[in-house]
Short mmCIF file of C-alpha atoms in Angstrom, two decimals:
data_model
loop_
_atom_site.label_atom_id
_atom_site.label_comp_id
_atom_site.label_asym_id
_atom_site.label_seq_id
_atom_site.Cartn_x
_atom_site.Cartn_y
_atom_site.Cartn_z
CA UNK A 8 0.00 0.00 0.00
CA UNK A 9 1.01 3.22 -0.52
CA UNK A 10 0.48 6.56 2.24
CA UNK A 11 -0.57 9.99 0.92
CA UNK A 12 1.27 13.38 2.23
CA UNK A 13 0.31 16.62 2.07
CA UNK A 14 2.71 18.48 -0.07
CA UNK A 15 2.27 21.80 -0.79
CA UNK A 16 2.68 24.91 1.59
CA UNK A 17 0.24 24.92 4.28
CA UNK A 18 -1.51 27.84 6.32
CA UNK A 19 -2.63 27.13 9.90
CA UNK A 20 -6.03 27.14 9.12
CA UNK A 21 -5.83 23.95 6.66
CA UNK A 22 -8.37 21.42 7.84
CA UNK A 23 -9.02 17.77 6.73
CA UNK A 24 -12.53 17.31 5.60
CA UNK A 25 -13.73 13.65 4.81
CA UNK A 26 -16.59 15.04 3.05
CA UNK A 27 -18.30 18.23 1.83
CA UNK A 28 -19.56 20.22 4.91
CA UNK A 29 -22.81 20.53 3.18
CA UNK A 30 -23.22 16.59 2.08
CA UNK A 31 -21.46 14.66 4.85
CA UNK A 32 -23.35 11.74 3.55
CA UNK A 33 -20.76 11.29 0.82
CA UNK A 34 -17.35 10.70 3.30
CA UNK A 35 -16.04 7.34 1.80
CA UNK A 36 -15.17 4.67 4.30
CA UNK A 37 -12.40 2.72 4.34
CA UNK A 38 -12.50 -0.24 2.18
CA UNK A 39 -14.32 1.72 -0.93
CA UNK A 40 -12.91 1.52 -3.99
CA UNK A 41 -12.09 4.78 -6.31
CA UNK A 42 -11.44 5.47 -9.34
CA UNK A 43 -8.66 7.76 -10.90
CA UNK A 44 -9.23 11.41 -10.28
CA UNK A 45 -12.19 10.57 -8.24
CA UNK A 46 -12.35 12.79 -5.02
CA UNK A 47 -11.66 11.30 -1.67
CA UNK A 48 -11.90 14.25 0.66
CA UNK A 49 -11.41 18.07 0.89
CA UNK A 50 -9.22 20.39 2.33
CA UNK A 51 -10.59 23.32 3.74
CA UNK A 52 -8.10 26.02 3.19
CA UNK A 53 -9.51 29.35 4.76
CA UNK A 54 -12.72 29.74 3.18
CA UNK A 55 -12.08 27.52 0.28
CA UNK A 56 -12.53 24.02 -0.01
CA UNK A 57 -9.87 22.31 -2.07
CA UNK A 58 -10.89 18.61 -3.99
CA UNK A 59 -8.12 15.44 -3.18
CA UNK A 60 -8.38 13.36 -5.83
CA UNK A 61 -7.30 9.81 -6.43
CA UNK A 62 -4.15 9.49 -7.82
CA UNK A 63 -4.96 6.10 -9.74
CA UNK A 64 -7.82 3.22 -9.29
CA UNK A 65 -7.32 1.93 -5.81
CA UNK A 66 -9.07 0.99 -2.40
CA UNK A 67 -9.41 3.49 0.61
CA UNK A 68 -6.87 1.24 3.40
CA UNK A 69 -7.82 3.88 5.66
CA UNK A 70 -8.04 7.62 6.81
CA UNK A 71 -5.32 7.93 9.10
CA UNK A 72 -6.52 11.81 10.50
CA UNK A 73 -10.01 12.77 11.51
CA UNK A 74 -12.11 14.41 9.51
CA UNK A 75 -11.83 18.47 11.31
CA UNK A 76 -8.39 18.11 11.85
CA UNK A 77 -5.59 20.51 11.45
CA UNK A 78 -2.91 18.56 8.83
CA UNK A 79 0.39 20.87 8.09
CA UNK A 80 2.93 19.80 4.93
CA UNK A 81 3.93 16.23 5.74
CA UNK A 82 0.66 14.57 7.20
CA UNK A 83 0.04 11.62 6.27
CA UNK A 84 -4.22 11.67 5.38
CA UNK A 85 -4.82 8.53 3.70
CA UNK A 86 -3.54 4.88 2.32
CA UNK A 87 -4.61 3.43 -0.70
CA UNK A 88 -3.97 0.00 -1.97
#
């Protein structure tokens, strides 16, 4: 399996989101397959919410932070397959 970092510059206020804050019926649990492009979860950089996509066809191992969290450059947020 492979883990996922975040990699570009952070601000403090960057937030892990495991779904949209107005459908958190669509957070994918672990176990779910995606599809390339596809998008797991959001960042929520200040006001904006920015889309993480999947990098290739896979299955969601696992979340490894909470969705509200703070994540800085580094953080490991997911594992796919």
């Amino acid at each position: 399996h492979k883990e996922y970092r975040r990699q570009r510059q952070m601000c403090i206020r960057d937030r892990f989101q495991a779904a949209h804050p107005l459908r958190p019926d669509t957070a994918l649990a672990p176990g779910s397959r995606v599809a390339q492009g596809q998008t797991l979860a959001y960042l929520a950089v200040g006001p904006v919410l920015q889309a993480l996509r999947a990098p290739r066809d896979a299955v969601l191992l696992a979340w490894t932070v909470e969705s509200g969290a703070r994540v800085d450059r580094g953080d490991v947020l997911y594992r796919l397959s």
